[in-house]
Amino acid sequence: MRPSLMEKIEGLRGVNSVKIKEASEAGKKVVGMYCVFSPQEIALAADAISVTLCGTKQEPIAEAEKHLPRNLCPLIKSSYGFAITDTCPYFYFSDVLLAETTCDGKKKMYELMGKIKPMHVMNLPQTANDPDALENWKKEMVKFKSFLEEKFNLEITDEKLRNAIKLVNRERSALKRLHKLNAHKPAPLSGMDMMLAQWLKGFNVDKEAGIDLIEELIKETEDQMARGIYAYGEEAPRILLTGVPIGAGSEKVLKIIEEAGGSVVALENCTGYKGLDSFVDETKDPIEALAEKYLSTPCSCMSNNNGRLDLIKRLAEEYQVDGVVDLTWQACHTYNIESFTVRNFVKDELGLPFIQIETDYSDSDTGQLKVRIEAFLETIETAVEGAV
Ligand code: SF4
Ligand code: SF4
């Protein structure tokens, strides 16, 4: 049985789009951002609202393709399409945008998007083991802070930064505890509900209210667990979903897995657990602590990205996973290339079944994906039965 609070959580997007309008009209500044590398704490310390911008739906892609190549990641096309069609309320009310140099597609798209609204681009050092990377990334944090101070005509003090760090850490802690509920066998929440609860955090205009809601959801889910109520039976194959970010509108593969009887227990992607794994150190200099936390994000745009393998291993063990699905968006070179390494690691090191799914936001391949995913789940069931 689905927790009753999920209905309220599903309605959050609509509620938040009204709240952001009211807040903006009342003079509150809004900083729109896209990526898990974005230090939302600096925006909050500027007394602004930090929001994730729309980019998970197919609808605006046709318009985006008038400016961008068709053979481009759907996430980039959707984000740009929402911006040029002015159909994302969060984009509309953003006073400034925060972008980052992650993959080439996003970096070049931001050059076009930056003509629509004031934009600050953070230059992400992409070589994880380079001793200079942290120093350079710290400088990028300071530049973003200065950008907001100048734009909003205020000072971002260390005290404000520390308060923002504490607030976002509390949000991470609540979402991490929620995610960890699905380590239980059987899982109390469907992967679809977990995805929604995790993804919608980005649209929370009022962070305190958002944290309270997640705490309530944890409590309701724990109450259901105490009464023996779970989302799936014990026999459902337990799947770890890794790869590209997903949200409402781009949940096709997650939905197909669950409709075929799989239980997606862990979302390793950056709209799921990736950003929750570690916290910002509250005892350190705030800029240094922020730089350390965000630079450690195990995204495929980093080279190397061994942190992703480590995270997959830990989640696979903790969540008693039976198989791994690696979702990659078409034309996402970094995730597509990295899939070879992930496949070898999952099969050879973890001894688990693995499948890579490469797709886009459209429904054109749904039938074909169903066949492949059902066959994958059958392989897992056969392997589990054989092991009993
Ligand atoms: S996958 Fe990487 S680049 Fe893309 S949004 Fe997530 S953290 Fe950012
Ligand atoms: S999914 Fe890949 S191509 Fe798309 S924005 Fe993220 S890193 Fe870039």
XYZ file of C-alpha atoms and ligand atoms in Angstrom:
404
model
C 0.000 0.000 0.000
C 1.262 3.428 -0.931
C 1.816 5.887 1.981
C -1.032 8.407 1.947
C 1.485 11.290 2.085
C 2.682 10.460 -1.432
C -0.376 12.218 -2.821
C 0.658 15.424 -1.046
C 4.247 14.994 -2.259
C 3.058 14.512 -5.842
C 1.132 17.778 -5.597
C 4.225 19.681 -4.423
C 5.257 20.831 -7.861
C 2.003 22.697 -8.386
C 2.071 24.103 -4.851
C 5.673 25.233 -5.234
C 5.059 26.965 -8.540
C 2.450 29.128 -6.781
C 4.784 29.682 -3.826
C 7.646 30.786 -6.032
C 5.410 33.311 -7.781
C 4.299 34.732 -4.431
C 7.850 34.821 -3.085
C 9.196 36.518 -6.200
C 6.420 39.098 -6.161
C 7.215 39.758 -2.497
C 10.784 40.639 -3.531
C 12.566 37.360 -2.757
C 15.427 36.551 -5.123
C 15.471 33.235 -6.969
C 18.552 31.329 -8.188
C 17.774 28.613 -10.747
C 20.168 25.694 -11.188
C 20.355 22.328 -12.923
C 23.086 20.155 -11.556
C 24.122 18.332 -8.385
C 27.477 20.144 -8.572
C 25.654 23.438 -7.877
C 26.333 24.706 -4.321
C 22.797 25.652 -3.395
C 24.047 26.669 0.074
C 25.670 29.807 -1.386
C 22.357 30.857 -2.939
C 20.535 30.237 0.342
C 23.182 32.231 2.202
C 22.343 35.116 -0.145
C 18.826 34.918 1.306
C 17.596 33.664 -2.066
C 15.485 30.652 -2.986
C 17.453 27.987 -4.805
C 15.443 25.874 -7.222
C 16.112 23.108 -9.695
C 14.953 24.041 -13.183
C 12.730 21.935 -15.427
C 14.379 19.479 -17.810
C 12.693 16.094 -17.536
C 9.860 16.323 -20.046
C 9.575 15.533 -23.755
C 7.165 18.377 -24.641
C 9.601 21.282 -25.208
C 12.173 19.204 -27.096
C 10.741 19.922 -30.570
C 11.206 23.665 -30.009
C 14.719 23.113 -28.661
C 15.639 21.166 -31.794
C 15.111 24.322 -33.841
C 18.313 25.636 -32.226
C 20.110 22.514 -31.041
C 21.138 19.338 -32.895
C 18.644 16.492 -32.712
C 21.450 14.139 -31.798
C 21.879 15.616 -28.331
C 21.025 14.364 -24.825
C 17.275 14.815 -24.137
C 18.000 16.369 -20.753
C 19.901 19.209 -22.402
C 17.272 19.682 -25.114
C 14.422 19.605 -22.603
C 16.134 22.115 -20.277
C 16.766 24.497 -23.157
C 13.293 23.921 -24.600
C 11.636 24.852 -21.301
C 13.737 28.016 -21.208
C 12.949 29.264 -24.712
C 9.250 28.380 -24.532
C 8.964 30.006 -21.083
C 6.975 27.038 -19.794
C 8.943 26.395 -16.594
C 7.669 28.643 -13.772
C 10.933 28.155 -11.874
C 12.914 29.426 -14.852
C 10.489 32.292 -15.358
C 10.889 33.519 -11.763
C 14.656 32.962 -11.587
C 16.582 36.209 -11.240
C 19.851 34.523 -12.119
C 20.934 31.094 -13.362
C 23.793 28.967 -12.125
C 25.437 26.760 -14.736
C 28.529 24.599 -14.661
C 31.025 23.124 -17.109
C 30.220 19.441 -16.786
C 29.579 17.762 -20.158
C 30.231 19.429 -23.524
C 26.561 19.441 -24.523
C 25.440 21.333 -21.441
C 28.392 23.688 -21.551
C 27.650 24.763 -25.126
C 23.879 24.901 -24.572
C 24.479 27.247 -21.622
C 26.113 29.724 -24.010
C 22.734 30.056 -25.725
C 20.694 29.972 -22.533
C 22.891 32.659 -20.984
C 21.470 35.099 -23.527
C 18.011 34.737 -21.968
C 18.846 35.432 -18.311
C 21.895 36.515 -16.300
C 23.989 33.397 -15.820
C 27.046 32.508 -13.801
C 29.066 29.530 -15.023
C 31.211 27.587 -12.553
C 34.258 26.003 -14.122
C 34.330 22.462 -12.747
C 37.758 20.821 -12.570
C 37.112 17.389 -14.027
C 40.232 15.484 -13.051
C 39.389 14.008 -9.690
C 42.946 13.129 -8.682
C 44.575 16.414 -9.701
C 45.961 18.016 -6.510
C 45.065 21.470 -7.929
C 41.414 20.557 -8.490
C 40.243 21.388 -4.977
C 42.043 24.739 -4.922
C 40.552 25.669 -8.303
C 37.075 24.571 -7.238
C 37.352 26.645 -4.051
C 38.100 29.666 -6.234
C 34.977 28.867 -8.274
C 32.918 28.830 -5.057
C 34.267 32.262 -4.134
C 33.508 33.611 -7.638
C 29.907 32.412 -7.435
C 29.576 33.985 -3.981
C 30.935 37.298 -5.329
C 28.591 37.106 -8.314
C 25.545 36.823 -6.042
C 26.823 39.519 -3.677
C 27.142 41.917 -6.562
C 23.867 40.966 -8.261
C 21.812 41.099 -5.079
C 23.800 43.893 -3.446
C 24.463 42.134 -0.166
C 27.199 40.396 1.778
C 27.303 36.646 2.208
C 28.927 36.171 5.596
C 30.516 32.985 6.912
C 27.724 32.796 9.470
C 25.075 32.836 6.732
C 27.001 30.149 4.864
C 27.239 27.978 7.973
C 23.486 28.279 8.588
C 22.741 27.348 4.977
C 25.118 24.380 5.202
C 23.314 23.153 8.322
C 19.924 23.503 6.639
C 20.891 21.614 3.478
C 22.660 18.942 5.559
C 19.415 18.418 7.477
C 17.561 18.041 4.177
C 20.192 15.537 2.954
C 19.974 13.620 6.205
C 16.161 13.273 5.956
C 16.298 12.196 2.305
C 19.126 9.754 3.009
C 17.144 8.145 5.840
C 14.148 7.909 3.522
C 16.239 6.240 0.819
C 17.722 3.803 3.341
C 14.263 2.521 4.273
C 14.356 0.610 0.990
C 17.386 -1.367 2.164
C 14.763 -3.432 3.991
C 13.717 -6.624 2.272
C 11.019 -6.343 0.992
C 11.166 -2.640 0.129
C 8.501 -0.447 1.748
C 8.467 2.142 -1.069
C 8.262 1.660 -4.806
C 11.142 3.078 -6.832
C 8.654 5.438 -8.491
C 7.605 6.942 -5.153
C 11.193 7.140 -3.960
C 12.185 8.906 -7.176
C 9.355 11.422 -6.823
C 10.126 12.199 -3.183
C 13.841 12.632 -3.934
C 13.438 14.552 -7.183
C 10.832 16.973 -5.867
C 13.191 18.276 -3.184
C 14.765 20.473 -5.845
C 11.520 22.410 -6.250
C 11.023 23.092 -2.536
C 10.591 26.796 -2.133
C 10.346 26.403 1.653
C 13.108 24.005 2.686
C 11.979 23.678 6.319
C 8.485 22.629 5.203
C 10.027 20.190 2.723
C 12.175 18.590 5.448
C 9.128 18.254 7.726
C 7.204 16.528 4.951
C 9.999 14.011 4.343
C 10.204 13.330 8.093
C 6.446 12.682 8.100
C 6.817 10.347 5.115
C 9.576 8.429 6.919
C 7.300 8.068 9.935
C 4.309 6.903 7.913
C 6.472 4.413 5.994
C 7.977 3.056 9.221
C 4.483 2.653 10.670
C 3.469 0.678 7.592
C 6.594 -1.486 7.895
C 5.728 -2.225 11.526
C 2.341 -3.457 10.286
C 3.970 -5.618 7.599
C 2.916 -3.382 4.684
C 5.419 -3.193 1.820
C 5.452 -2.013 -1.776
C 6.527 -5.429 -3.111
C 6.630 -9.057 -2.061
C 9.853 -10.674 -0.863
C 10.261 -12.472 -4.201
C 10.459 -9.296 -6.354
C 13.917 -8.913 -7.955
C 15.714 -6.036 -6.246
C 17.177 -3.588 -8.750
C 19.777 -0.860 -8.401
C 19.227 1.860 -11.003
C 22.368 3.790 -11.897
C 23.260 6.258 -14.651
C 21.664 9.500 -15.768
C 19.299 11.696 -13.737
C 15.539 11.104 -14.036
C 12.415 12.894 -12.880
C 8.695 13.117 -13.617
C 8.434 12.799 -17.398
C 11.687 10.880 -17.846
C 10.847 7.951 -15.579
C 10.018 5.594 -18.477
C 12.611 2.920 -17.680
C 11.972 2.948 -13.929
C 8.253 2.532 -14.617
C 8.789 -0.349 -17.027
C 11.023 -2.194 -14.531
C 8.406 -1.904 -11.802
C 5.468 -2.755 -14.056
C 7.381 -5.899 -15.028
C 7.597 -6.899 -11.339
C 11.047 -5.550 -10.397
C 11.490 -3.556 -7.203
C 13.827 -0.612 -7.759
C 15.298 -0.365 -4.280
C 18.232 1.964 -4.875
C 18.546 5.015 -7.123
C 22.256 5.653 -7.470
C 21.804 8.543 -9.933
C 22.151 12.215 -9.053
C 18.407 12.774 -8.700
C 18.472 9.929 -6.170
C 21.185 8.977 -3.694
C 24.399 10.321 -5.274
C 24.162 13.776 -3.696
C 23.060 12.421 -0.308
C 25.925 10.061 0.368
C 28.193 12.606 2.032
C 27.534 15.822 3.933
C 29.212 19.215 3.986
C 31.647 19.283 6.941
C 30.150 21.787 9.403
C 33.391 22.128 11.374
C 35.540 23.471 8.511
C 35.850 26.772 6.704
C 32.525 26.904 4.810
C 33.990 27.512 1.339
C 36.528 24.731 1.758
C 33.877 22.344 3.088
C 31.522 23.136 0.194
C 34.304 22.668 -2.358
C 35.246 19.281 -0.878
C 31.686 18.018 -0.795
C 30.711 19.008 -4.328
C 33.995 17.976 -5.924
C 33.491 14.462 -4.561
C 30.273 13.972 -6.605
C 30.776 10.704 -8.544
C 29.419 11.914 -11.894
C 30.593 10.507 -15.240
C 31.904 13.919 -16.320
C 34.762 13.364 -13.833
C 37.892 11.495 -14.833
C 38.425 9.121 -13.223
C 35.074 8.376 -11.678
C 35.973 5.440 -9.442
C 33.791 6.919 -6.715
C 30.768 5.751 -8.719
C 31.958 2.140 -8.633
C 32.536 2.391 -4.905
C 29.032 3.784 -4.402
C 27.440 1.084 -6.572
C 29.257 -1.588 -4.547
C 28.145 -0.182 -1.200
C 24.535 0.236 -2.325
C 24.427 -3.218 -3.953
C 25.533 -4.808 -0.684
C 23.462 -2.716 1.694
C 20.280 -3.002 -0.379
C 20.745 -6.735 -1.176
C 20.486 -6.019 -4.869
C 19.803 -8.799 -7.421
C 20.655 -6.854 -10.588
C 21.889 -3.491 -11.893
C 20.267 -1.387 -14.625
C 22.454 1.340 -16.121
C 20.314 4.008 -17.772
C 22.015 6.299 -20.271
C 20.463 9.035 -22.369
C 21.105 8.954 -26.084
C 24.125 11.069 -27.034
C 25.369 11.239 -23.439
C 28.972 10.323 -24.193
C 30.233 10.311 -20.626
C 27.636 7.871 -19.230
C 27.603 5.782 -22.405
C 31.364 5.294 -22.412
C 31.493 4.708 -18.673
C 28.883 1.978 -19.012
C 31.581 -0.435 -20.251
C 33.534 0.011 -17.010
C 30.391 -0.249 -14.896
C 29.305 -3.424 -16.708
C 32.658 -5.137 -16.094
C 32.679 -4.052 -12.477
C 29.129 -5.201 -11.754
C 29.570 -8.555 -13.503
C 33.128 -9.406 -12.481
C 33.522 -7.762 -9.093
C 29.983 -7.923 -7.750
C 28.853 -11.022 -9.657
C 25.489 -9.437 -10.467
C 23.408 -9.380 -13.667
C 23.730 -6.086 -15.564
C 21.905 -4.380 -18.399
C 22.500 -1.034 -20.066
C 19.494 0.789 -21.464
C 20.148 3.662 -23.846
C 17.071 5.692 -24.666
C 15.545 9.173 -24.723
C 12.374 10.782 -23.293
C 10.050 9.663 -26.113
C 7.718 6.650 -26.021
C 8.855 5.352 -29.403
C 10.879 2.431 -27.982
C 8.637 1.518 -25.033
C 7.564 -1.851 -26.483
C 11.124 -2.872 -27.254
C 12.339 -1.789 -23.813
C 9.598 -3.818 -22.132
C 10.751 -6.971 -23.906
C 14.401 -6.417 -22.938
C 13.646 -5.535 -19.324
C 11.229 -8.460 -18.841
C 13.877 -10.821 -20.214
C 16.466 -9.303 -17.865
C 14.196 -9.766 -14.831
C 13.502 -13.374 -15.855
C 17.244 -14.038 -15.959
C 17.527 -12.720 -12.410
C 14.585 -14.817 -11.177
C 16.089 -17.929 -12.765
C 19.483 -17.194 -11.185
C 17.896 -16.639 -7.737
C 15.798 -19.849 -8.000
C 18.887 -21.798 -9.095
C 20.787 -20.538 -6.067
C 18.109 -21.666 -3.565
S 24.669 13.567 -14.172
Fe 26.412 14.846 -13.509
S 26.395 16.601 -14.894
Fe 24.382 15.603 -15.080
S 23.088 16.696 -13.590
Fe 23.956 14.926 -12.535
S 25.802 15.668 -11.505
Fe 25.220 17.184 -13.076
S 22.887 13.048 -19.056
Fe 24.960 13.153 -19.948
S 24.814 14.445 -21.786
Fe 22.947 14.723 -20.546
S 23.385 16.533 -19.315
Fe 23.938 14.748 -18.052
S 26.131 14.345 -18.462
Fe 25.359 15.772 -20.067
